[in-house]
Amino acid sequence: MILQALVKHYENLAEQEKVAQPGWCKTKVSYAVHLSKDGKILGILTLIEEKGKKKVRSSSQIKVPEMVTRSSGVLANFLCDNSKYILGIDQDGANQRVLECFKAAKERHLLLLRETKGEMAQAVRSFFETWNPEKASECAEVREKWEDITDGGNLIFCMGMQYAQDDPFIRETWEKAREESSEDAQTGICLVTGKKAEISRIHKTIKGVPGAQSSGAALVSFNAAAFESYGKEQSYNAPVGKYAEFAYTTALNYLLAQRKYTFQLGDSMVVFWAESGEEEYQDAFFETVEPKVDNQEEIRGIFENLKKGRPVSVENVVLNPEQRFYILSLAPNAARLAVRFFYQDSFGNILKNLSLHYERMSIIKPVWENREYLGVREMLFETVNQNSKDKSPVPNMAAMVLQSILSGSRYPSSIYTDVLIRIRAEQGKVTWGRAGIIKAYLMRNGNWKEGENYMGLNEESRETSYVLGRLFSVLESIQMDTNPGIKATIRDRYFNSACATPASIFPVLIKLKNSHMKKLEREQGSAKIYYEKQLTDLMGKLDGYPRRLSLEEQGKFILGYYHQVQKKYEKREEK
C-alpha cells in the first residue's frame, strides 16, 4: 500500500513536471568542471547558492542521469559524481582506493561515449583519456579549489553554460544504454503494478531522514540469507519493477526534500500528501496538526466549517473532504528505514478526528496563554524534562500518539503514564498542556463522558478524587496566604503522596491547616471566613479519605487541583 500510494504520487508530480522522468533524477550538485573542446580543464564553476535571510549555502538541484545505489565497493555514476570518481582525488590527494574509483568512472564514460557524436562527448572522452589524477595538484584550476571540490559534493561536466547531461547526443546515448541494459535483466510480476516488468535488484536510497546515513537509507532491502526466501536474493525477494522502484523512491525523496511539508516527531520524520498531488491539502494538514500562535483563528475557521458542513478552503482553493490523504512516519535504522506507521483516510475524516482531539484537550488556560490549540509536538513536549538537554519524547510513543489522533482511536497508555510521572518528578507542576492531556485521555480511553463538563472548575462535582485535588489546592492557598513569600509549599512535600495515598496525608494537612487558620484569624479575618466556606463545601462532599487512588483517579485529582488553582488566579485577575 505504501509503495502503490507513492507511485501514484510520483505520476501526479511527473504531470506537474516537478520530478524527473525514468532514467533521470534530480540531485544536489556543488561544482561543474569546465572543459575545453580537447578535454582540458578551464576552470571549476561553483554551483552553490546562498538562500534565505541567513544566507545558508546550498547546492543546486540539477537533473542528471539516474545515479547508482552504492552500499560498498566501487561503482561509478554517469556524468555526475564526487571528486574521487570525476577527478580521482580526495582531500589527501590520490591514493589506491581513489584511483580505483577514477578508473571505474573512466571505463564507464569511455564505453558509453565511444560512438557518441558532438563536441561535448568528445570533450568528456578526451578528459578521461588524458587526465592523470596523480598530477592533479599541477592543475592550477583544481589546486585553487581543492578543499571545496573534495568535501564530498557532486561534480558535473560543462562547456560554457551547457551541462554535459543536457547535450542531445549524450542524452540519446544514455537512453539507448538504458534500453540495452534492460534486455538481459530479470523479469517478473511487479508487486506494486501487478504487471510483468524488469525487476529492480537494488532500490535507490532515501535521503532526508535525520539519524539515517547521510548518503541515504533503504526502504526495501535484504542483506542476509535469514531475510530471504525461495532462494531469491537481494530485492528479488520482494519483486518490484524498475519503473515502480524509480517512481516510489523519486516521490519519497521529493516529499522529504519539501521541508515545509514534513515535521520531526521524536526520532521519526513524518511526510504527508494528497492523492491528487495538490499542495493545498498539505498546507491545511500542516496548519492543523502543528498550530502556530498566529494561525489559531484560521484553524478555528476550518474546524467550524467542517462541523457545519460548509466548504473548507485554503488560499481560495476549496478542499474536497473525500480526497484521499496519506501520512507516513519513517524512523532511522542504521542503513535502513523503519516505518513507524502509515495511515490513509479521506481528508475530511482526518480533519474531523483532529478536531475531536482538540475538543477533548480543551481546558481553561492561564490568562497569559494565547494558544487555543496545542500541536502534537508541543503535546509530547509536556512529557519530557524541560531542563534536560535532550527533550525528545519516547520514540515509539510519539508515533503512536499521532496515529491515534489521526485515526480517532484510543491514545496509547504511555502518554498518560508519562505525564503523571513528569508531574510527580516536578512535585505537582501541572501545566495546562498536561491537564489537557489527562482530560483527553480520561475521556477517550476511560469513557469519561462527564469530562465535557470539566473544561473549567466543576463546583458541582462530587467525585472523591476530583474534590480531593480541589481541597489540596485550597490548603496550599491557605498556607501561602499565611506565609507570604514561602519558598516551599505543601505541594513540594506532599503532592505526590496526597495524589496516590490520600488517607495517609490529608489528616496531616488538616492539622497544618488548623494552625494556619489561627494565624489568618489574627491577621486576615475576612480571608479566614472565605477559606472556611470553601473547606466546609469541599469536606461536605467527601465520605472520608481513600487509602489509595487508581491511575485514573490520580488524573482526576490532578485536574481538580489544576482547576482550583486556575480559579484562584482568575479571581485575583478580576480583583
Coordinates of C-alpha atoms in Angstrom, one line a residue:
M1 CA 0.0 0.0 0.0
I2 CA 2.8 2.4 0.8
L3 CA 4.7 1.8 -2.5
Q4 CA 1.4 2.0 -4.5
A5 CA 0.5 5.3 -3.0
L6 CA 4.0 6.7 -3.6
V7 CA 3.9 5.5 -7.2
K8 CA 0.6 7.2 -7.8
H9 CA 2.0 10.4 -6.2
Y10 CA 5.0 10.2 -8.5
E11 CA 2.8 10.1 -11.5
N12 CA 1.0 13.3 -10.3
L13 CA 4.3 15.0 -9.7
A14 CA 5.6 14.0 -13.1
E15 CA 2.5 15.5 -14.8
Q16 CA 3.3 18.8 -13.0
E17 CA 6.9 18.4 -14.1
K18 CA 8.2 18.6 -10.5
V19 CA 10.2 15.4 -10.7
A20 CA 12.5 13.7 -13.3
Q21 CA 11.4 11.1 -15.8
P22 CA 12.6 7.4 -15.5
G23 CA 16.3 7.1 -16.1
W24 CA 17.0 10.6 -14.7
C25 CA 17.0 12.2 -11.2
K26 CA 17.4 15.5 -9.5
T27 CA 20.3 15.7 -7.1
K28 CA 22.5 18.3 -5.4
V29 CA 25.5 19.4 -7.4
S30 CA 28.2 21.7 -5.9
Y31 CA 30.6 22.3 -8.8
A32 CA 30.9 22.0 -12.6
V33 CA 34.2 21.0 -14.3
H34 CA 34.5 23.4 -17.2
L35 CA 36.1 21.6 -20.2
S36 CA 37.7 22.8 -23.4
K37 CA 37.0 21.0 -26.7
D38 CA 40.1 18.9 -26.3
G39 CA 39.2 17.9 -22.7
K40 CA 41.4 20.3 -20.7
I41 CA 40.1 21.8 -17.5
L42 CA 39.5 25.5 -18.0
G43 CA 38.1 26.1 -14.5
I44 CA 35.9 24.9 -11.7
L45 CA 32.5 26.6 -11.6
T46 CA 30.7 27.0 -8.2
L47 CA 27.0 25.9 -8.3
I48 CA 26.4 26.6 -4.6
E49 CA 23.8 29.2 -3.8
E50 CA 23.1 31.3 -0.7
K51 CA 19.4 31.1 0.3
G52 CA 17.2 32.8 2.9
K53 CA 17.9 35.7 5.2
K54 CA 20.7 33.7 7.0
K55 CA 22.4 33.2 3.7
V56 CA 22.6 29.4 4.1
R57 CA 24.8 27.8 1.4
S58 CA 23.0 25.1 -0.6
S59 CA 24.0 23.1 -3.6
S60 CA 21.9 23.4 -6.8
Q61 CA 19.3 20.8 -7.6
I62 CA 20.1 19.7 -11.2
K63 CA 18.7 17.0 -13.4
V64 CA 21.3 14.3 -14.1
P65 CA 21.3 10.6 -15.3
E66 CA 19.9 8.3 -12.7
M67 CA 22.6 7.6 -10.1
V68 CA 23.6 4.2 -8.9
T69 CA 23.0 2.8 -5.4
R70 CA 26.3 2.4 -3.6
S71 CA 26.5 0.4 -0.4
S72 CA 30.1 -0.8 -0.7
G73 CA 32.6 -1.4 -3.4
V74 CA 33.4 0.8 -6.4
L75 CA 30.5 1.8 -8.7
A76 CA 30.6 4.9 -10.9
N77 CA 27.8 7.2 -11.9
F78 CA 27.5 8.7 -15.4
L79 CA 28.4 12.4 -15.7
C80 CA 27.7 13.2 -12.0
D81 CA 29.7 12.0 -9.1
N82 CA 32.1 13.1 -6.3
S83 CA 35.7 14.1 -6.8
K84 CA 37.0 10.6 -6.3
Y85 CA 35.3 9.4 -9.4
I86 CA 35.3 12.5 -11.6
L87 CA 38.9 13.7 -10.8
G88 CA 40.5 10.8 -8.9
I89 CA 41.3 12.9 -5.8
D90 CA 40.2 13.4 -2.3
Q91 CA 41.3 15.8 0.5
D92 CA 44.6 13.9 0.8
G93 CA 45.3 13.5 -2.9
A94 CA 45.2 10.3 -4.9
N95 CA 45.6 7.0 -3.1
Q96 CA 45.0 3.5 -4.4
R97 CA 41.2 3.4 -3.4
V98 CA 40.6 6.8 -5.1
L99 CA 42.5 5.7 -8.2
E100 CA 40.2 2.7 -8.5
C101 CA 37.2 5.0 -8.3
F102 CA 38.5 7.1 -11.1
K103 CA 39.4 4.1 -13.2
A104 CA 35.8 2.8 -12.9
A105 CA 34.4 6.2 -13.9
K106 CA 36.9 6.4 -16.8
E107 CA 35.9 2.9 -18.1
R108 CA 32.2 3.7 -17.9
H109 CA 32.4 7.0 -19.7
L110 CA 34.7 5.8 -22.5
L111 CA 32.4 2.8 -23.0
L112 CA 29.2 4.7 -23.1
L113 CA 30.5 7.6 -25.2
R114 CA 32.7 5.7 -27.6
E115 CA 30.4 6.3 -30.6
T116 CA 28.6 9.4 -29.4
K117 CA 28.8 12.4 -31.7
G118 CA 29.2 16.1 -30.8
E119 CA 31.8 18.4 -29.2
M120 CA 30.6 17.7 -25.6
A121 CA 31.0 13.9 -25.9
Q122 CA 34.4 14.4 -27.5
A123 CA 35.5 16.8 -24.6
V124 CA 34.4 14.3 -21.9
R125 CA 36.2 11.4 -23.7
S126 CA 39.4 13.5 -24.1
F127 CA 39.3 14.4 -20.5
F128 CA 39.2 10.8 -19.2
E129 CA 41.8 9.8 -21.8
T130 CA 44.3 12.5 -20.8
W131 CA 43.6 13.3 -17.1
N132 CA 46.1 12.0 -14.6
P133 CA 44.9 12.1 -11.0
E134 CA 48.4 11.7 -9.6
K135 CA 49.3 15.1 -11.3
A136 CA 46.1 16.8 -10.3
S137 CA 47.9 19.2 -8.0
E138 CA 49.7 20.6 -11.0
C139 CA 46.4 21.9 -12.5
A140 CA 46.0 25.4 -11.2
E141 CA 42.2 25.4 -11.6
V142 CA 41.9 22.3 -9.4
R143 CA 44.5 23.3 -6.9
E144 CA 42.7 26.6 -6.3
K145 CA 39.5 24.9 -5.1
W146 CA 41.0 21.7 -3.9
E147 CA 39.4 21.8 -0.4
D148 CA 36.0 22.7 -1.8
I149 CA 35.7 20.1 -4.5
T150 CA 36.9 17.3 -2.3
D151 CA 34.4 17.9 0.5
G152 CA 32.0 15.2 -0.8
G153 CA 29.8 17.2 -3.0
N154 CA 28.8 16.1 -6.6
L155 CA 30.6 17.4 -9.7
I156 CA 29.4 17.5 -13.3
F157 CA 30.9 18.5 -16.7
C158 CA 30.2 21.6 -18.7
M159 CA 31.3 23.6 -21.7
G160 CA 30.5 27.2 -21.3
M161 CA 26.9 27.4 -20.0
Q162 CA 25.9 24.0 -21.2
Y163 CA 25.9 20.9 -18.9
A164 CA 27.1 17.6 -20.4
Q165 CA 23.9 15.8 -19.5
D166 CA 21.9 18.3 -21.4
D167 CA 23.7 17.6 -24.7
P168 CA 21.2 16.0 -27.1
F169 CA 23.8 13.4 -28.4
I170 CA 24.7 12.4 -24.9
R171 CA 21.0 12.2 -23.8
E172 CA 20.3 9.9 -26.8
T173 CA 23.3 7.7 -25.9
W174 CA 22.1 7.4 -22.2
E175 CA 18.5 6.4 -23.2
K176 CA 19.8 3.8 -25.7
A177 CA 22.2 2.4 -23.0
R178 CA 19.3 2.1 -20.6
E179 CA 17.2 0.1 -23.1
E180 CA 20.0 -2.3 -23.8
S181 CA 20.7 -2.9 -20.2
S182 CA 17.1 -3.9 -19.5
E183 CA 17.1 -6.6 -22.3
D184 CA 19.1 -9.1 -20.2
A185 CA 17.6 -8.1 -16.9
Q186 CA 15.5 -10.5 -14.7
T187 CA 11.8 -10.1 -15.2
G188 CA 8.8 -11.0 -13.1
I189 CA 5.4 -9.8 -11.8
C190 CA 5.8 -6.4 -10.0
L191 CA 4.2 -6.4 -6.6
V192 CA 3.2 -2.8 -7.0
T193 CA 1.8 -2.5 -10.5
G194 CA 0.8 -6.2 -10.9
K195 CA 2.4 -6.2 -14.4
K196 CA 5.3 -8.2 -15.8
A197 CA 8.4 -5.9 -15.7
E198 CA 12.1 -5.8 -15.2
I199 CA 12.7 -6.4 -11.5
S200 CA 14.9 -4.0 -9.7
R201 CA 17.8 -5.7 -8.0
I202 CA 18.8 -2.9 -5.6
H203 CA 16.5 0.0 -4.7
K204 CA 17.7 3.6 -4.6
T205 CA 18.3 5.1 -1.1
I206 CA 16.0 7.6 0.6
K207 CA 17.6 10.8 1.9
G208 CA 16.3 13.3 4.4
V209 CA 15.5 11.2 7.5
P210 CA 17.5 12.6 10.4
G211 CA 19.6 9.9 12.1
A212 CA 19.9 7.7 9.0
Q213 CA 23.1 7.6 6.9
S214 CA 23.8 10.9 5.1
S215 CA 24.2 9.0 1.9
G216 CA 20.7 7.7 2.2
A217 CA 18.9 4.6 3.7
A218 CA 16.9 1.8 2.0
L219 CA 13.2 1.3 2.5
V220 CA 13.3 -2.1 0.8
S221 CA 16.4 -4.2 1.1
F222 CA 17.6 -7.7 2.0
N223 CA 21.3 -8.3 3.0
A224 CA 21.3 -11.7 4.8
A225 CA 20.0 -15.2 4.0
A226 CA 17.8 -15.1 7.1
F227 CA 15.6 -12.4 5.4
E228 CA 15.4 -14.2 2.0
S229 CA 13.0 -17.0 0.8
Y230 CA 12.8 -19.5 -2.1
G231 CA 16.4 -18.7 -3.0
K232 CA 15.6 -15.1 -4.0
E233 CA 18.4 -12.8 -3.1
Q234 CA 18.6 -9.0 -2.5
S235 CA 15.4 -7.2 -3.6
Y236 CA 14.3 -10.0 -5.9
N237 CA 12.8 -11.4 -2.6
A238 CA 10.2 -8.6 -2.9
P239 CA 10.0 -8.1 -6.6
V240 CA 9.4 -4.5 -7.5
G241 CA 9.6 -3.4 -11.1
K242 CA 12.2 -0.9 -12.3
Y243 CA 9.6 1.7 -13.0
A244 CA 7.8 1.3 -9.7
E245 CA 11.1 1.3 -7.8
F246 CA 12.2 4.5 -9.6
A247 CA 8.7 6.1 -9.0
Y248 CA 8.4 5.4 -5.3
T249 CA 11.9 6.4 -4.4
T250 CA 11.7 9.6 -6.5
A251 CA 8.4 10.5 -4.9
L252 CA 9.6 9.8 -1.4
N253 CA 12.8 11.7 -1.9
Y254 CA 10.8 14.7 -3.3
L255 CA 8.5 14.7 -0.3
L256 CA 11.4 14.6 2.2
A257 CA 13.1 17.4 0.4
Q258 CA 10.0 19.6 0.7
R259 CA 10.8 20.6 4.4
K260 CA 7.7 22.8 4.7
Y261 CA 5.6 19.6 4.3
T262 CA 7.5 17.5 6.8
F263 CA 7.9 17.6 10.6
Q264 CA 10.0 15.6 13.0
L265 CA 8.2 13.7 15.8
G266 CA 10.6 12.0 18.3
D267 CA 13.1 10.2 16.1
S268 CA 10.7 9.9 13.2
M269 CA 10.2 12.1 10.1
V270 CA 6.6 12.5 9.1
V271 CA 5.6 13.2 5.5
F272 CA 2.1 13.6 4.1
W273 CA 0.4 14.1 0.7
A274 CA -2.9 14.1 -1.1
E275 CA -3.6 11.5 -3.7
S276 CA -4.3 14.3 -6.2
G277 CA -0.9 15.9 -5.5
E278 CA -2.4 19.3 -4.7
E279 CA -0.3 21.1 -2.1
E280 CA -3.3 23.0 -0.6
Y281 CA -4.2 19.8 1.3
Q282 CA -0.7 19.6 2.7
D283 CA -0.9 23.2 3.8
A284 CA -4.2 22.6 5.6
F285 CA -3.0 19.5 7.3
F286 CA 0.3 21.0 8.5
E287 CA -1.6 24.1 9.9
T288 CA -4.0 21.9 11.9
V289 CA -1.5 19.3 13.2
E290 CA 1.2 21.8 14.0
P291 CA -0.7 25.0 15.0
K292 CA 1.2 28.2 15.4
V293 CA 0.3 31.2 17.6
D294 CA -0.5 33.3 14.5
N295 CA -2.8 30.8 12.8
Q296 CA -5.2 29.9 15.6
E297 CA -8.1 31.8 14.1
E298 CA -7.6 30.1 10.7
I299 CA -7.7 26.6 12.4
R300 CA -10.9 27.5 14.3
G301 CA -12.5 28.6 11.0
I302 CA -11.5 25.3 9.3
F303 CA -13.0 23.2 12.1
E304 CA -16.2 25.3 12.3
N305 CA -16.8 25.0 8.6
L306 CA -16.1 21.2 8.8
K307 CA -18.6 20.8 11.7
K308 CA -21.3 22.8 10.0
G309 CA -20.9 21.1 6.6
R310 CA -19.6 24.2 4.9
P311 CA -16.8 24.1 2.3
V312 CA -13.2 24.2 3.7
S313 CA -10.9 26.3 1.7
V314 CA -7.2 27.2 1.8
E315 CA -5.8 30.2 -0.2
N316 CA -9.2 30.4 -2.0
V317 CA -9.0 26.7 -3.1
V318 CA -12.0 24.6 -1.9
L319 CA -10.8 21.3 -0.5
N320 CA -12.7 18.1 -1.2
P321 CA -13.4 16.2 2.1
E322 CA -13.4 12.9 0.1
Q323 CA -9.8 13.4 -1.1
R324 CA -7.6 10.5 -0.2
F325 CA -4.8 11.6 2.1
Y326 CA -1.7 9.8 3.3
I327 CA 0.6 10.2 6.3
L328 CA 3.9 8.2 6.5
S329 CA 6.2 8.1 9.6
L330 CA 9.8 7.0 9.0
A331 CA 12.5 6.3 11.6
P332 CA 16.2 5.7 11.0
N333 CA 17.5 2.1 11.5
A334 CA 21.2 2.0 10.5
A335 CA 21.3 1.7 6.7
R336 CA 17.6 1.1 6.5
L337 CA 14.4 2.9 7.3
A338 CA 11.7 1.7 9.7
V339 CA 8.1 2.5 9.1
R340 CA 6.6 3.7 12.3
F341 CA 3.2 3.9 10.8
F342 CA 1.3 4.5 7.5
Y343 CA -2.2 5.9 7.7
Q344 CA -4.6 6.8 4.9
D345 CA -8.1 8.1 5.1
S346 CA -10.3 10.8 3.5
F347 CA -9.1 14.3 4.2
G348 CA -12.4 15.2 5.8
N349 CA -12.2 12.3 8.3
I350 CA -8.6 13.2 9.3
L351 CA -9.7 16.8 10.0
K352 CA -12.7 15.6 11.9
N353 CA -10.5 13.4 14.2
L354 CA -8.1 16.2 14.7
S355 CA -11.0 18.5 15.7
L356 CA -12.4 15.9 18.2
H357 CA -8.9 15.6 19.7
Y358 CA -8.6 19.3 20.2
E359 CA -12.1 19.4 21.8
R360 CA -11.0 16.7 24.3
M361 CA -7.8 18.7 25.0
S362 CA -9.8 21.9 25.6
I363 CA -9.3 23.2 29.1
I364 CA -9.1 26.5 30.9
K365 CA -5.8 28.2 30.5
P366 CA -3.7 30.8 32.3
V367 CA -4.6 34.3 31.4
W368 CA -1.2 34.8 29.7
E369 CA -1.7 31.9 27.3
N370 CA -2.7 32.9 23.8
R371 CA -2.8 29.5 22.2
E372 CA -6.1 27.7 21.8
Y373 CA -4.7 24.5 20.1
L374 CA -1.7 22.6 21.4
G375 CA 0.1 20.8 18.5
V376 CA 1.1 17.2 18.6
R377 CA 4.8 18.0 19.1
E378 CA 4.1 20.5 21.9
M379 CA 1.8 18.0 23.4
L380 CA 4.6 15.4 23.5
F381 CA 6.9 18.1 24.9
E382 CA 4.8 18.0 28.1
T383 CA 6.1 14.5 28.8
V384 CA 9.8 15.4 29.0
N385 CA 12.0 17.1 31.4
Q386 CA 12.1 20.8 30.4
N387 CA 15.6 21.2 31.9
S388 CA 17.1 18.3 30.0
K389 CA 19.3 18.8 27.0
D390 CA 17.5 16.0 25.1
K391 CA 13.9 17.0 25.0
S392 CA 12.9 14.1 22.7
P393 CA 9.8 12.1 23.7
V394 CA 9.9 8.3 23.7
P395 CA 10.2 7.4 20.0
N396 CA 7.5 4.7 19.7
M397 CA 5.1 6.6 21.9
A398 CA 5.4 9.7 19.8
A399 CA 4.4 7.9 16.6
M400 CA 1.6 6.0 18.3
V401 CA 0.1 9.2 19.7
L402 CA 0.0 10.9 16.3
Q403 CA -1.6 7.8 14.7
S404 CA -4.2 7.6 17.4
I405 CA -5.1 11.2 16.9
L406 CA -5.4 10.9 13.1
S407 CA -7.5 7.7 13.3
G408 CA -9.6 8.8 16.3
S409 CA -8.6 5.6 18.2
R410 CA -7.6 5.3 21.8
Y411 CA -4.5 7.1 23.0
P412 CA -1.5 4.9 23.9
S413 CA -1.5 4.5 27.7
S414 CA 2.2 5.6 27.8
I415 CA 1.2 9.2 27.0
Y416 CA -0.9 9.3 30.2
T417 CA 1.5 7.5 32.5
D418 CA 4.4 9.6 31.2
V419 CA 2.5 12.8 32.0
L420 CA 1.8 11.5 35.6
I421 CA 5.4 10.6 36.0
R422 CA 6.6 14.0 34.8
I423 CA 4.1 15.8 37.2
R424 CA 5.4 13.6 40.1
A425 CA 9.0 14.3 39.2
E426 CA 8.3 18.0 39.3
Q427 CA 6.4 17.9 42.6
G428 CA 3.0 18.7 41.3
K429 CA 3.8 21.1 38.5
V430 CA 0.6 20.9 36.4
T431 CA 0.7 22.9 33.1
W432 CA -2.4 23.5 31.0
G433 CA -0.9 21.1 28.4
R434 CA -0.5 18.3 31.0
A435 CA -4.0 18.9 32.3
G436 CA -5.4 18.8 28.8
I437 CA -3.7 15.5 28.1
I438 CA -5.1 14.0 31.2
K439 CA -8.6 15.2 30.4
A440 CA -8.4 14.0 26.8
Y441 CA -7.1 10.6 27.9
L442 CA -9.8 10.0 30.5
M443 CA -12.5 11.0 28.0
R444 CA -11.3 8.8 25.2
N445 CA -9.7 5.8 27.0
G446 CA -11.7 5.9 30.2
N447 CA -15.1 6.6 28.6
W448 CA -15.4 9.6 31.0
K449 CA -18.3 11.2 29.3
E450 CA -18.7 13.7 32.1
G451 CA -15.3 15.1 31.1
E452 CA -17.1 17.5 28.8
N453 CA -18.1 19.4 32.0
Y454 CA -14.5 19.7 33.2
M455 CA -13.1 22.2 30.8
G456 CA -13.0 24.6 33.8
L457 CA -13.7 24.2 37.5
N458 CA -16.8 21.9 38.1
E459 CA -18.1 23.1 41.5
E460 CA -20.9 20.6 41.4
S461 CA -18.7 17.5 41.0
R462 CA -18.8 15.0 43.9
E463 CA -16.1 12.7 42.5
T464 CA -13.9 12.0 45.5
S465 CA -10.6 12.2 43.7
Y466 CA -11.5 15.5 41.9
V467 CA -12.7 17.0 45.2
L468 CA -9.5 15.9 47.0
G469 CA -7.5 17.7 44.3
R470 CA -9.5 20.9 44.8
L471 CA -9.1 20.5 48.6
F472 CA -5.3 20.2 48.3
S473 CA -5.2 23.4 46.2
V474 CA -7.3 25.3 48.9
L475 CA -5.0 24.0 51.7
E476 CA -2.0 25.2 49.7
S477 CA -3.6 28.6 49.2
I478 CA -4.2 28.9 53.0
Q479 CA -0.5 28.1 53.6
M480 CA 0.7 30.7 51.0
D481 CA -1.6 33.4 52.3
T482 CA -0.4 32.7 55.9
N483 CA 3.2 32.8 54.9
P484 CA 3.7 35.2 52.0
G485 CA 6.9 34.6 50.1
I486 CA 7.2 31.0 51.3
K487 CA 9.7 29.1 49.0
A488 CA 8.4 25.5 49.5
T489 CA 4.7 24.8 50.0
I490 CA 2.8 21.6 50.8
R491 CA 2.8 20.9 47.1
D492 CA 6.6 20.4 47.1
R493 CA 6.5 18.0 50.1
Y494 CA 3.1 16.2 49.9
F495 CA 1.6 16.4 46.4
N496 CA 2.7 13.0 45.2
S497 CA 1.6 11.2 48.4
A498 CA -1.7 13.1 48.6
C499 CA -2.4 12.2 45.0
A500 CA -1.7 8.4 45.4
T501 CA -2.5 7.7 49.1
P502 CA -4.8 10.5 50.5
A503 CA -5.6 8.7 53.8
S504 CA -2.0 8.9 54.9
I505 CA -1.5 12.6 54.1
F506 CA -4.7 14.6 54.4
P507 CA -5.1 14.2 58.2
V508 CA -1.6 15.7 58.5
L509 CA -2.5 18.6 56.1
I510 CA -5.7 19.3 58.1
K511 CA -3.7 19.7 61.3
L512 CA -1.3 22.1 59.5
K513 CA -4.3 24.0 58.2
N514 CA -5.7 24.5 61.7
S515 CA -2.5 26.4 62.8
H516 CA -2.6 28.4 59.6
M517 CA -6.2 29.4 60.2
K518 CA -5.4 30.7 63.7
K519 CA -2.8 32.9 62.2
L520 CA -5.2 34.1 59.5
E521 CA -7.8 34.9 62.1
R522 CA -5.4 37.2 63.8
E523 CA -4.1 38.9 60.7
Q524 CA -6.8 38.5 58.0
G525 CA -10.2 37.8 59.4
S526 CA -12.0 38.0 56.1
A527 CA -9.6 35.5 54.5
K528 CA -10.4 33.1 57.3
I529 CA -14.1 33.3 56.6
Y530 CA -13.6 32.9 52.9
Y531 CA -11.5 29.7 53.3
E532 CA -13.8 28.2 55.9
K533 CA -16.7 28.4 53.5
Q534 CA -14.6 26.7 50.8
L535 CA -13.4 24.0 53.2
T536 CA -16.9 23.4 54.5
D537 CA -18.3 22.9 51.0
L538 CA -15.5 20.6 49.9
M539 CA -15.4 18.5 53.1
G540 CA -19.2 18.1 52.9
K541 CA -18.7 16.3 49.5
L542 CA -16.3 13.7 51.0
D543 CA -17.1 10.5 52.8
G544 CA -13.6 10.1 54.2
Y545 CA -10.2 9.7 52.6
P546 CA -9.5 6.7 50.3
R547 CA -6.4 4.7 51.2
R548 CA -5.3 4.6 47.5
L549 CA -6.3 6.2 44.2
S550 CA -6.1 4.4 40.9
L551 CA -4.2 5.9 38.0
E552 CA -7.4 7.2 36.5
E553 CA -8.4 8.7 39.9
Q554 CA -5.0 10.3 40.2
G555 CA -5.6 12.0 36.9
K556 CA -8.9 13.4 38.2
F557 CA -7.1 14.5 41.4
I558 CA -4.6 16.5 39.3
L559 CA -7.5 18.0 37.3
G560 CA -9.2 19.1 40.4
Y561 CA -6.0 20.7 41.7
Y562 CA -5.4 22.4 38.4
H563 CA -8.9 23.8 38.1
Q564 CA -8.9 25.1 41.6
V565 CA -5.6 26.9 41.1
Q566 CA -6.8 28.5 37.9
K567 CA -10.0 29.6 39.7
K568 CA -7.8 31.3 42.3
Y569 CA -5.8 33.2 39.7
E570 CA -8.9 34.1 37.8
K571 CA -10.4 35.7 40.9
R572 CA -7.1 37.6 41.5
E573 CA -7.2 38.9 37.9
E574 CA -10.8 40.1 38.4
K575 CA -9.8 42.0 41.5

